[in-house]
Structure formats: structure tokens, C-alpha cells
């Protein structure tokens, strides 16, 4: 008899969004104001659309048709990411193109021993816990990130950690780490011989030039960190699917073997390369014109964040250099206020408790909403 992966019984990964969908479904007649979206809403830029059309046309012609590509990604795209995102500080051979960060997160579990001690921020993106548990790692430490500690947990009392997940700008709190904070994690990782998985999905929302957009801006990080990058929020590729993983050449396991070499084995075994269409689109997104359009769209979202932040009377964190706002409900429960906003004003939000125990008492508001929804919702949110 086939035995179930017993860790699946502990997973509540889809609970949050299913529960929200169920509660929304009670109002089929109403136009809901959706501030709960963790997805992009603005259309793709013109250069990306042309590149996708052109790539599709090539596939329809016998002389230009192509099939499988390099499993690690197109050289041109790896070079473009090296130049445009990392200003040449990360070499193209250290950049592995993927079908998105969530997929990388699942695959990279296989790099690590199941007995690894894993640390992650609480609250955090639910897939970190999910992917960790599915892969059989059961030793997880949650680092409380709350307004009381300025979302920067005290690291001095930590036991031996092998693997850290860090996300900055953070989903859901909108907290952005500065150089000092990132440095403190890097020195802990160096002391522990740990590896940091740094999620930079929202790096393009950082407007303040003094804040790090990549962990590799901090000295010594190439010896301790992997970085996940994604076109999803940067260029509206949530449906197109394209991302990358940086695996530096100087990153080694405790036994002295190369993480990058093992990553190549895993990629070659579990992945056949990102879609040729998505990669053509990604190259266009990194062109000058593509990047300019993406910046305009990011500014549109950040104007939403600014409108929300300015109008709320409740203590609100994030929303600066990050597309999420984290609202402190002053002791009320996340689901209670979620329900009140939905029933009374038809506003959809995301209950903070869905991102971890420390998220109880908070709501996440998303700047990915349509401007009209933000403007209408503001009238009501001001009364909170
Ligand atoms: C949206 C998001 C991603 C991007 O995931 P993809 O699979 O690349 O779409 C990664 N990390 C976090 C925290 C996110 O919110």
C-alpha cells in the first residue's frame, strides 16, 4: 500500500485563501473592493507583448521552431540579469533561470538534509513553512517579527540554525531590512555555517537608494546566501512564470562540497528549463523600454500604498519601499476585522494570522489593488 507523506497532514497552506474565497462568495451581487490581492493587476508592457508574439510566431514555423533549451536558462537572459539586476557583481553562471520563486523554493529543499534546523520570520510567506514541511524537515524555529522589536528579532539567543529564510521587502509586513540588519543575519550564518535563502521578490519596490535590493550588497554574503528573484511582481509575470535563483560559486556545504554543483544536478534532474516564451518575454522586460514601463507600473502601485498609508488612523507599518501595509488592529482579531470590513463595506483584506501566529491582530492591505478600489475603500478605512 502506498504510504502517504505524513507531513502533508500538517499542512494548512491553502486554508487562508480558500477561507477568504468562501467568505467572499457570500456576496455574489456586490462589487467587492479588493485590497487582499497578492498578485499583480496591471497589464504587461508593450515590449514584452511584442517579444511574446514574436517568440510564439517562431514556434509556428518549421525553420525557426525550437524545443528544449539549456536547463539553466538562456545565456542572454542570464547575462541580462547579471547586468541589469546585479550590475555585474553576480556572474551569469551563478544565475539559474526558473519558472518562478515558489517552484525554486520547492526544488531547493532537496539541497538540504531533512534534519536541518530551519529558521524563518513569523509572520511570513506561507510557502516557506509548506515547502520545508513537505520535504520532511520538521525542525522549524519561528522568529517573531513585531512592531515591538521593529520587525528585527533578537538573534543573540538562537540555537544552532542551519537554514534561514529571509524576505525583504517583506510579504506580509512590508518591513524592509537595512544594511545593518542584513549584516546581523550574515554574521550569524557565518558563525553557524548556515545558509540563508534570501527572497528578493519585491526588490524592485525599493525606491530609497540607501536600502539594499539584494543580499549580495552586503560583504561576505556570497559565502552564505542563495537569492531567489522573480519577474512576477517586478514585471507582472505572475501568470507568465519566470524567476531565477542565484547560487554563488563560493557557497559550500559543511562538508566542503559546492552548493552550485548540487544545484546543477537537481536542476538537470527535476527541471527542464523555463518556458522559451517566458524567457523571450523576460529579456524584453529587462530592455531599457521594458524596465521603464515596469518602473511606471511600480510607481502606480506605490501611489496606492501611499494613499492607504496616509489615510489610515490605525498604526500601520510597511507601505514604503514595499507594496504591502501591515495594520495593527489594537487588540482586535484579524478575522473579526476582516469580517467587519467585508460585511459592512465590501472591502476584502488578508487576515494577518494567516501568515503565522505573530500575525494575529493585524491585517495585510495590498497596493496591487485597482486605484478605484483603493479610493473607494479609503472612505471606510479612515473610520477604523
Ligand atoms: C509573490 C511572491 C513570490 C514570487 O513567486 P513566483 O513563484 O515567482 O511568482 C516570491 N516570494 C514572495 C514572498 C512572494 O510574495
PDB file of C-alpha atoms and ligand atoms in Angstrom, residues 100-103 125 128 167 171 199 201-202 230 232-233 241 324, ligand 1:
ATOM      1  CA  UNK A 100       9.290  31.264 -10.596  1.00  0.00           C
ATOM      2  CA  UNK A 101      10.394  31.529  -6.996  1.00  0.00           C
ATOM      3  CA  UNK A 102       7.740  29.301  -5.493  1.00  0.00           C
ATOM      4  CA  UNK A 103       8.927  26.471  -7.735  1.00  0.00           C
ATOM      5  CA  UNK A 125       5.020  33.877   3.191  1.00  0.00           C
ATOM      6  CA  UNK A 128       8.305  28.694   3.321  1.00  0.00           C
ATOM      7  CA  UNK A 167      12.231  38.077   2.805  1.00  0.00           C
ATOM      8  CA  UNK A 171       5.444  39.884   2.496  1.00  0.00           C
ATOM      9  CA  UNK A 199      13.735  36.169  -1.162  1.00  0.00           C
ATOM     10  CA  UNK A 201      10.657  39.122  -4.959  1.00  0.00           C
ATOM     11  CA  UNK A 202       9.820  42.730  -4.034  1.00  0.00           C
ATOM     12  CA  UNK A 230      11.284  36.804  -9.717  1.00  0.00           C
ATOM     13  CA  UNK A 232       6.343  38.159 -11.047  1.00  0.00           C
ATOM     14  CA  UNK A 233       5.945  41.389  -9.099  1.00  0.00           C
ATOM     15  CA  UNK A 241       6.074  32.451 -14.847  1.00  0.00           C
ATOM     16  CA  UNK A 324       2.086  45.761   1.488  1.00  0.00           C
TER      17      UNK A 324
HETATM   18  C1  LIG B   1       4.800  36.680  -4.997  1.00  0.00           C
HETATM   19  C2  LIG B   1       5.949  36.187  -4.204  1.00  0.00           C
HETATM   20  C3  LIG B   1       6.975  35.471  -4.806  1.00  0.00           C
HETATM   21  C4  LIG B   1       7.008  35.205  -6.289  1.00  0.00           C
HETATM   22  O1  LIG B   1       6.713  33.890  -6.563  1.00  0.00           O
HETATM   23  P1  LIG B   1       6.693  33.378  -8.085  1.00  0.00           P
HETATM   24  O2  LIG B   1       6.582  31.912  -7.930  1.00  0.00           O
HETATM   25  O3  LIG B   1       7.996  33.818  -8.694  1.00  0.00           O
HETATM   26  O4  LIG B   1       5.513  34.004  -8.746  1.00  0.00           O
HETATM   27  C5  LIG B   1       8.041  35.048  -4.031  1.00  0.00           C
HETATM   28  N1  LIG B   1       8.100  35.334  -2.721  1.00  0.00           N
HETATM   29  C6  LIG B   1       7.138  36.027  -2.104  1.00  0.00           C
HETATM   30  C7  LIG B   1       7.261  36.327  -0.658  1.00  0.00           C
HETATM   31  C8  LIG B   1       6.013  36.462  -2.825  1.00  0.00           C
HETATM   32  O5  LIG B   1       5.067  37.145  -2.193  1.00  0.00           O
END
